[in-house]
Tab-separated table of C-alpha atoms in Angstrom:
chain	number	residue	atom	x	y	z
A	1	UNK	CA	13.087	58.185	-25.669
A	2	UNK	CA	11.852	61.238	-27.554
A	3	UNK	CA	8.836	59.013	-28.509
A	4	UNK	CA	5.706	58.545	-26.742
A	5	UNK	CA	5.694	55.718	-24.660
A	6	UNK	CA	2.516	53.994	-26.304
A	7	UNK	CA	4.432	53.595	-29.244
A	8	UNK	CA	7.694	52.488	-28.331
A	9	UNK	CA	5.715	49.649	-26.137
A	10	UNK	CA	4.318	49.056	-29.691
A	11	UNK	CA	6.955	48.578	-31.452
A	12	UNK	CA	8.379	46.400	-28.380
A	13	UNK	CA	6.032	43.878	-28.567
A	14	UNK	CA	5.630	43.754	-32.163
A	15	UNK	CA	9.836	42.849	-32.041
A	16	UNK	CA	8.633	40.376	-29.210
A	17	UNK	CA	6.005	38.533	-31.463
A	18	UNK	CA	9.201	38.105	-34.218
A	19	UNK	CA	10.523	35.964	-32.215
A	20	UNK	CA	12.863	33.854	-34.584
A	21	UNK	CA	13.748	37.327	-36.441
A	22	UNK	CA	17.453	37.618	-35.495
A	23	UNK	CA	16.933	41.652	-36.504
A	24	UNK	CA	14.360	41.929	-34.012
A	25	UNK	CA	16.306	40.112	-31.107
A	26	UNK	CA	19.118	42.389	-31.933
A	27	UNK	CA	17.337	45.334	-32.137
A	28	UNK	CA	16.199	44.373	-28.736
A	29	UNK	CA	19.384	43.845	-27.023
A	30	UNK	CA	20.462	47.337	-28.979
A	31	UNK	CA	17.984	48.908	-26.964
A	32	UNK	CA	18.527	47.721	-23.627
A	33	UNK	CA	22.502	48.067	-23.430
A	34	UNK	CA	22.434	51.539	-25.528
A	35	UNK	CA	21.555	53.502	-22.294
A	36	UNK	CA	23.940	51.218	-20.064
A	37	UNK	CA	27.115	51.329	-22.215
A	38	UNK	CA	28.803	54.352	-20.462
A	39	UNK	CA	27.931	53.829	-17.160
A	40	UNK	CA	30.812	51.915	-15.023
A	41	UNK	CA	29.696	48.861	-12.860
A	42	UNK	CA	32.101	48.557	-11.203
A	43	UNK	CA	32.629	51.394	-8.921
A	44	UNK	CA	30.473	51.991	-5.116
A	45	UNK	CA	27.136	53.547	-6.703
A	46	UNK	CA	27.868	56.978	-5.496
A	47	UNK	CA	27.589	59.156	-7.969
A	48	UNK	CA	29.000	62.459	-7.651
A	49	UNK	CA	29.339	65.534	-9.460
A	50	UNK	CA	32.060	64.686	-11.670
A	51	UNK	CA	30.591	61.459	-12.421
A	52	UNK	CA	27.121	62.873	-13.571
A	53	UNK	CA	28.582	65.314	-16.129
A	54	UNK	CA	30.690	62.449	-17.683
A	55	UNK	CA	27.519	60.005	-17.792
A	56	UNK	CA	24.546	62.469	-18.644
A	57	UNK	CA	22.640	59.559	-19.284
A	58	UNK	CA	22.294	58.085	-15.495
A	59	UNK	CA	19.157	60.105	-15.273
A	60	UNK	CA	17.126	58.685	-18.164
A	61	UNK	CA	18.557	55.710	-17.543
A	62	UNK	CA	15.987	55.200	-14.326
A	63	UNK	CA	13.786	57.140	-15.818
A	64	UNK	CA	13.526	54.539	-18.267
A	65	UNK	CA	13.812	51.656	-16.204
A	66	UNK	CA	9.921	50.457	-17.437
A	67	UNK	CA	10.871	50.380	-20.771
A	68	UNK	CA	14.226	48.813	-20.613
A	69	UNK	CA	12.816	46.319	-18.277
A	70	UNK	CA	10.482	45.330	-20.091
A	71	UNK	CA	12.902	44.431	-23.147
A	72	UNK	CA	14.209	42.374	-20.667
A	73	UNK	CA	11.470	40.616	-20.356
A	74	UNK	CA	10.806	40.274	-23.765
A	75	UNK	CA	14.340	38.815	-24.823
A	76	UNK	CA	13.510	36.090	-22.011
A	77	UNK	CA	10.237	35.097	-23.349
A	78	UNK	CA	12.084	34.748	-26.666
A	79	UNK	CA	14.912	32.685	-25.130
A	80	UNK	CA	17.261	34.634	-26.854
A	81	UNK	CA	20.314	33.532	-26.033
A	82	UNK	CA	22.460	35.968	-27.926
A	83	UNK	CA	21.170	38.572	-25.111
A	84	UNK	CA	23.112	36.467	-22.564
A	85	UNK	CA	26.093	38.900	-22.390
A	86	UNK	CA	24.019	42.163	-22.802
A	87	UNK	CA	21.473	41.031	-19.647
A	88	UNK	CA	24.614	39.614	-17.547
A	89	UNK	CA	26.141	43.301	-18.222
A	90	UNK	CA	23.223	45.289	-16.905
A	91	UNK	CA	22.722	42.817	-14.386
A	92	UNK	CA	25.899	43.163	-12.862
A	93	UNK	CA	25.951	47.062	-13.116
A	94	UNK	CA	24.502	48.376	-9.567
A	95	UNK	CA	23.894	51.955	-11.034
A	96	UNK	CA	20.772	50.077	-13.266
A	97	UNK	CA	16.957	50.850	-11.629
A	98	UNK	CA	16.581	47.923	-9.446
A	99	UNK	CA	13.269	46.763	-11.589
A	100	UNK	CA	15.704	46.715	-14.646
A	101	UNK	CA	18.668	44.304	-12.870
A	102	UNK	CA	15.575	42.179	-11.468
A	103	UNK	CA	14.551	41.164	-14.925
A	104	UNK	CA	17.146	40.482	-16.275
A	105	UNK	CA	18.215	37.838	-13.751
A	106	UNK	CA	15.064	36.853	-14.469
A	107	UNK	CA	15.422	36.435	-17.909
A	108	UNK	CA	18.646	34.535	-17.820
A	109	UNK	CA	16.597	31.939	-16.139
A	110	UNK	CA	14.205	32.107	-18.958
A	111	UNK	CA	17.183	31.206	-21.389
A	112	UNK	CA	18.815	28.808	-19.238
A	113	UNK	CA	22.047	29.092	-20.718
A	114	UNK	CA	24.725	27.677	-18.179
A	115	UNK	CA	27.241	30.491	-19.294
A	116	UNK	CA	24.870	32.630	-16.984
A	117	UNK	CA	25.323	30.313	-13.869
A	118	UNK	CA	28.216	32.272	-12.216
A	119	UNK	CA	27.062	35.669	-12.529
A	120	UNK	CA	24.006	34.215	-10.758
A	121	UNK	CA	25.743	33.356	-8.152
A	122	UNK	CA	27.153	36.131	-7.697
A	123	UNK	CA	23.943	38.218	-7.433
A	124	UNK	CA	22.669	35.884	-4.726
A	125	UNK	CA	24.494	38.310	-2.552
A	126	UNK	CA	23.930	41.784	-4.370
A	127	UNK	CA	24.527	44.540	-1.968
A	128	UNK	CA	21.991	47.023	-3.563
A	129	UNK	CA	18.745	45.301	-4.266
A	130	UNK	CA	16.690	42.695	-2.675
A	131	UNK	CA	14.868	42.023	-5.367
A	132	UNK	CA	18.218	41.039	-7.935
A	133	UNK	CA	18.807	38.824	-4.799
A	134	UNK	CA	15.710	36.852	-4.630
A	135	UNK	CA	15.846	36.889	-8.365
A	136	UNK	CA	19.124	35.336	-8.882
A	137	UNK	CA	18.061	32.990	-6.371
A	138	UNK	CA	15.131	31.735	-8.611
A	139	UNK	CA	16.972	31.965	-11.952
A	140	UNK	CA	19.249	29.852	-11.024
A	141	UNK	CA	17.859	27.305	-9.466
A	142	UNK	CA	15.930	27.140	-12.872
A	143	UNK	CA	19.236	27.122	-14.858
A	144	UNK	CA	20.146	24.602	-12.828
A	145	UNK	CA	16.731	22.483	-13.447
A	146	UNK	CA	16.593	22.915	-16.931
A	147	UNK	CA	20.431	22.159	-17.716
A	148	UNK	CA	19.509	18.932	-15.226
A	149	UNK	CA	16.767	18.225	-17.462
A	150	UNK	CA	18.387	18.381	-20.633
A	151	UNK	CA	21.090	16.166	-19.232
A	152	UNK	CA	18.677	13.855	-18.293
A	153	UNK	CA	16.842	14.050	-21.258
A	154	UNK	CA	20.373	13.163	-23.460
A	155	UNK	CA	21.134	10.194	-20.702
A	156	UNK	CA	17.625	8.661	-21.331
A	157	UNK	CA	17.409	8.457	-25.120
A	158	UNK	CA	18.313	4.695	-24.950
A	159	UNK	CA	17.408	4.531	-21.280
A	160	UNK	CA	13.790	4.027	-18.899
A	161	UNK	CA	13.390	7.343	-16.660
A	162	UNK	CA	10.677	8.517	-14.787
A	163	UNK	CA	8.122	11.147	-15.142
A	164	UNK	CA	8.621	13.414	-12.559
A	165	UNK	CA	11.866	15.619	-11.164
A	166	UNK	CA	12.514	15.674	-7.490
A	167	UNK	CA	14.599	18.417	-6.171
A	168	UNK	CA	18.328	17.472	-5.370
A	169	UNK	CA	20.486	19.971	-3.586
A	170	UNK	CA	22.290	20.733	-7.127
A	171	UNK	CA	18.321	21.523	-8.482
A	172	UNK	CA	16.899	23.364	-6.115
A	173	UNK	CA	15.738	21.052	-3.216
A	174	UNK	CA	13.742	22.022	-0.438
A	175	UNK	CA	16.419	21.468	2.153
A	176	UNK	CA	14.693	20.380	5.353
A	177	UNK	CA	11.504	22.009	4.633
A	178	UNK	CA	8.384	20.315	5.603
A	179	UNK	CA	7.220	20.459	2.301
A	180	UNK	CA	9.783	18.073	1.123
A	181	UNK	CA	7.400	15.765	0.393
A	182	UNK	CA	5.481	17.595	-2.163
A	183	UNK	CA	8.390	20.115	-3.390
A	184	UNK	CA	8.583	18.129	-6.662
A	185	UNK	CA	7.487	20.166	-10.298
A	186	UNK	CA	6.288	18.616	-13.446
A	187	UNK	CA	8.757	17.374	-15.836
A	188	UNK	CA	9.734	20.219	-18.226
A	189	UNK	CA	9.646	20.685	-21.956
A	190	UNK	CA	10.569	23.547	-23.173
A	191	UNK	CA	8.429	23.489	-26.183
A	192	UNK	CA	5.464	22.752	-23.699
A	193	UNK	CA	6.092	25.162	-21.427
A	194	UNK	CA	3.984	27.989	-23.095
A	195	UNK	CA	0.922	25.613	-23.027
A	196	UNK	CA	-1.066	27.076	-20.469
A	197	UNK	CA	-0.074	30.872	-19.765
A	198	UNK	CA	1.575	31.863	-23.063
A	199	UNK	CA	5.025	32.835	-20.709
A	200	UNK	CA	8.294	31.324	-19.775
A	201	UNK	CA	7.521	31.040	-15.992
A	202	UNK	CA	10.788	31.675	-13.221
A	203	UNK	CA	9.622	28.712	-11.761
A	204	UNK	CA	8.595	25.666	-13.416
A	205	UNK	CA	4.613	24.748	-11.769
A	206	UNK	CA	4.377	22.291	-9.223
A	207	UNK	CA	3.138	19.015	-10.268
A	208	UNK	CA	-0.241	17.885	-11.206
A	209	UNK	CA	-0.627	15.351	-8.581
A	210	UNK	CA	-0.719	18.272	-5.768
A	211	UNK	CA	-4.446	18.552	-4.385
A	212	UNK	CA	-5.376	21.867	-5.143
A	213	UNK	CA	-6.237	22.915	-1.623
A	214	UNK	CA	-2.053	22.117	-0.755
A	215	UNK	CA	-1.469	24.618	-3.575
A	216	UNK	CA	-3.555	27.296	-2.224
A	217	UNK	CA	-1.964	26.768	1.039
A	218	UNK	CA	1.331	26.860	0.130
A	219	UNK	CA	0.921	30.345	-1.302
A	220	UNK	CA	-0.582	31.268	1.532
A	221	UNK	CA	2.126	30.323	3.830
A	222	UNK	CA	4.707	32.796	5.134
A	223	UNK	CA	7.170	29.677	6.082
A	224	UNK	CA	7.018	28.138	2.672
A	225	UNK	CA	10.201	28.690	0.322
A	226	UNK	CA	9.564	31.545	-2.245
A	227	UNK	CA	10.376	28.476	-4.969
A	228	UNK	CA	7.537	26.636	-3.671
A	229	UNK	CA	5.198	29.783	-3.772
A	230	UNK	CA	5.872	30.221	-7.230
A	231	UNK	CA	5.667	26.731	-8.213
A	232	UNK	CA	2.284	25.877	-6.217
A	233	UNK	CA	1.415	29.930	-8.272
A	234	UNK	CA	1.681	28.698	-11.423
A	235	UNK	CA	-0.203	24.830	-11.317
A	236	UNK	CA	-3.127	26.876	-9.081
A	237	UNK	CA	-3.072	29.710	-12.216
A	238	UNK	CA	-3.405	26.510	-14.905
A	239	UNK	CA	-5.920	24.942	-13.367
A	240	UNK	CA	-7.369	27.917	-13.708
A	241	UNK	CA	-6.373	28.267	-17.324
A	242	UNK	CA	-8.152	25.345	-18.304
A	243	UNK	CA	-11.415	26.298	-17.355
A	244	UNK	CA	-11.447	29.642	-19.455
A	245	UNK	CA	-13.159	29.341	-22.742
A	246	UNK	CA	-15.089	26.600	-21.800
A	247	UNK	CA	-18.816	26.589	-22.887
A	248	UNK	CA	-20.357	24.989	-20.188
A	249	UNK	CA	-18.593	25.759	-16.771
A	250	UNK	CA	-19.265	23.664	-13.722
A	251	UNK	CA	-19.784	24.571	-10.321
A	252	UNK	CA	-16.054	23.097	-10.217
A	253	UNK	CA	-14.629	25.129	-12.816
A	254	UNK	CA	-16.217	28.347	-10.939
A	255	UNK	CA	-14.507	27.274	-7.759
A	256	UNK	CA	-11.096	26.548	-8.868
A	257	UNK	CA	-10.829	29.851	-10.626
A	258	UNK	CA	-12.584	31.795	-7.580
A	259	UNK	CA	-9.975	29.502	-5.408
A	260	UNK	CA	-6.828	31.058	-7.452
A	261	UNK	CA	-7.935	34.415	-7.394
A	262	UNK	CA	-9.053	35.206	-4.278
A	263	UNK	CA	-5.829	32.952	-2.946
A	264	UNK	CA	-3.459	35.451	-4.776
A	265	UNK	CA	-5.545	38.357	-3.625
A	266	UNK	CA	-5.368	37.489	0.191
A	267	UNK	CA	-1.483	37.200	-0.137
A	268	UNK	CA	-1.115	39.972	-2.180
A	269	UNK	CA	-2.294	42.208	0.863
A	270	UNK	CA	-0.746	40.183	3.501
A	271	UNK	CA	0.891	42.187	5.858
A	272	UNK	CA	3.522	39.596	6.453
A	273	UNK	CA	4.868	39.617	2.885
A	274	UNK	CA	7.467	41.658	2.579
A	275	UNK	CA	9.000	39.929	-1.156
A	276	UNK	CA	8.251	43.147	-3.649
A	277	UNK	CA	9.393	40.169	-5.958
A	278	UNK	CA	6.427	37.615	-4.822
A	279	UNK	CA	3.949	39.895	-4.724
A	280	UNK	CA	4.782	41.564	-8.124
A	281	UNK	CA	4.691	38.000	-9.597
A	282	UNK	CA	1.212	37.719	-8.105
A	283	UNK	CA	0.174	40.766	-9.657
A	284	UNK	CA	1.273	39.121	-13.297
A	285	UNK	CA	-0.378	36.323	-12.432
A	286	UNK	CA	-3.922	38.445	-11.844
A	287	UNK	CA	-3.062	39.891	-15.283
A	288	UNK	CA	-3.239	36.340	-16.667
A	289	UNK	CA	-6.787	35.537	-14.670
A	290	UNK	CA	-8.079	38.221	-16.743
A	291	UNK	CA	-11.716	36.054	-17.445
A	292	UNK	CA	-12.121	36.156	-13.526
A	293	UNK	CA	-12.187	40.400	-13.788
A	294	UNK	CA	-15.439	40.397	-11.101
A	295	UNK	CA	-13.267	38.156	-8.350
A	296	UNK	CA	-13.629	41.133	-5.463
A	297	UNK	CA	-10.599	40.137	-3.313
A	298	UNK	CA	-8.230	39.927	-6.147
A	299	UNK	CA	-10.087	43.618	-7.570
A	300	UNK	CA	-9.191	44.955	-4.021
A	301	UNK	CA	-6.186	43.838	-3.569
A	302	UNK	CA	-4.656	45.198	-6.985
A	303	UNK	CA	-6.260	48.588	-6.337
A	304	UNK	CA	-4.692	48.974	-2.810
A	305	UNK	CA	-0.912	48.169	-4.366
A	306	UNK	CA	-1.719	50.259	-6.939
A	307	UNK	CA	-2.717	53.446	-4.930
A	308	UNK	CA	-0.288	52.845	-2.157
A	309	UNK	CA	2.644	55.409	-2.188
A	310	UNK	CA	4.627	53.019	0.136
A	311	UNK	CA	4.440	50.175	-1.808
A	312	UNK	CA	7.631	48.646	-4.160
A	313	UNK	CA	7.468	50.537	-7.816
A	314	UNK	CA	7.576	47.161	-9.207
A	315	UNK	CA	4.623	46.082	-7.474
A	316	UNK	CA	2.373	48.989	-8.213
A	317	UNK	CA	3.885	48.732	-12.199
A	318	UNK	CA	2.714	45.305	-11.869
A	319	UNK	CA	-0.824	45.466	-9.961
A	320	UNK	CA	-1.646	48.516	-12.890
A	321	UNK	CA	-0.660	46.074	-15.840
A	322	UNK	CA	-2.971	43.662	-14.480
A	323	UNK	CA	-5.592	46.192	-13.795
A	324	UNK	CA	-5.874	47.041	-17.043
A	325	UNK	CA	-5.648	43.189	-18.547
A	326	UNK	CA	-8.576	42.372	-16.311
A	327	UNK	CA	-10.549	45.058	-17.843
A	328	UNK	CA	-9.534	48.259	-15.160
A	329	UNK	CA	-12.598	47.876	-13.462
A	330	UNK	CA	-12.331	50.486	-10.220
């Protein structure tokens, strides 16, 4: 921590970009449980007197919640599974910066390992944070998806299947929603899954044969089931994808991307969202729209999360980040 923060993001993402470099994964999950290890999880979260002398490094340990979230992060996009235990450990512990537990719940999902299953469970009903909660929510419903996947993948070597995954109660099924007839996601490969945004999403994207306009409104819509939101987030956001770095743009190809942005803007300031954990995500997904930096509703929107003191700290982190990807334009 003695270093400046530029550079140990530096040498983060360089351990990131290694990403079949056992050394770097470990050096990773070194530096994400080092600040954790002598901090009990298992107590109330009140931390008295006593307790602060014997763990001088509760302090830092917030204080460095965007850094050790952020290795969070990274060992998910790497899928590294030998982080399991170390992420499960500072999920669990309730004295962790909020930001920090949140991703990495959200990272387990990005693994998928089914030893993580329980534990996410568990943190469906987390006493401290609303965001773990909605997180564990999401991860494991994705677990669950991708173990189902696998599963079916094994059963259909020598068998016919089908193209598409419907939601089942076990999968994450849109339980008497009125979106049950479009809560279905595109058949996952994990290989694949980078194609578009160069990230492991939380949610796998909704499938191609959604109109566009449905996706828009389901973000949009307060009712809608935060899985749905994400999913409908992340087909809108490649649609989008496909259009940049095109040489010739249609008037199509304009719309679609002006369609995503200013979507995510509007419900980015909604003042009936009250998911920190949906709107962050929203904010990321800005950060990935970066050739549509001039889109005014999405520029507004970021700037007005960013500056407002009320606002989640994860949200804010987030809406700078993407700030600065599209190109910090004020």
């Amino acid at each position: 921590q003695s270093l400046p923060i530029q550079d140990r993001f530096r040498a983060l993402f360089t351990l990131r970009s290694l990403e079949t470099n056992q050394a770097a994964v470990q050096a990773l999950i070194d530096a994400l449980a080092a600040d954790s290890s002598s901090l009990d999880d298992d107590d109330d979260g009140d931390i008295n007197d006593a307790h602060q002398k014997r763990s001088p490094t509760l302090s830092s340990l917030h204080a460095d919640a965007l850094f050790r979230h952020e290795v969070a992060f990274a060992l998910g996009q790497m899928r590294a599974k030998a982080a399991t235990a170390t992420l499960i450990s500072v999920l669990k512990n309730q004295r962790e910066h909020g930001m920090t537990r949140h991703e990495c719940a959200e990272a387990l999902g990005a693994i998928a390992d089914e030893t993580s299953l329980e534990v996410l469970r568990d943190m469906r009903e987390d006493s401290k944070h609303r965001e773990v909660r909605e997180t564990a929510s999401l991860a494991l419903r994705r677990v669950e998806y991708m173990v189902g996947s696998r599963d079916e993948s094994t059963a259909t070597s020598t068998t016919t299947a089908t193209n598409t995954t419907t939601f089942n109660n076990s999968t994450g099924a849109i339980v008497g929603s009125k979106k049950e007839s479009i809560g279905k996601v595109a058949a996952v490969n994990e290989e694949q899954e980078e194609e578009f945004a160069y990230s492991v999403d939380p949610v796998p994207a909704m499938d191609e044969s959604i109109e566009t306009e449905t996706l828009a409104a389901i973000i949009l819509d307060d009712a809608a089931d935060i899985w749905d939101r994400y999913a409908a987030m992340f087909a809108l956001r490649n649609r989008a994808q496909k259009t940049f770095g095109l040489v010739k743009k249609t008037q199509e190809n304009e719309q679609l991307v002006q369609l995503c942005s200013s979507t995510l803007g509007k419900t980015l300031r909604s003042e009936t969202v009250q998911s920190a954990l949906l709107k962050h995500e929203i904010c990321y997904v800005l950060g990935q729209l970066r050739e549509d930096d001039d889109n005014e509703i999405a520029r507004k929107a970021l700037f007005e999360c960013l500056e407002d003191p009320n606002e989640h700290a994860m949200v804010r982190h987030e809406a700078a980040e993407a700030i600065g990807s599209r190109g910090g334009r004020g």
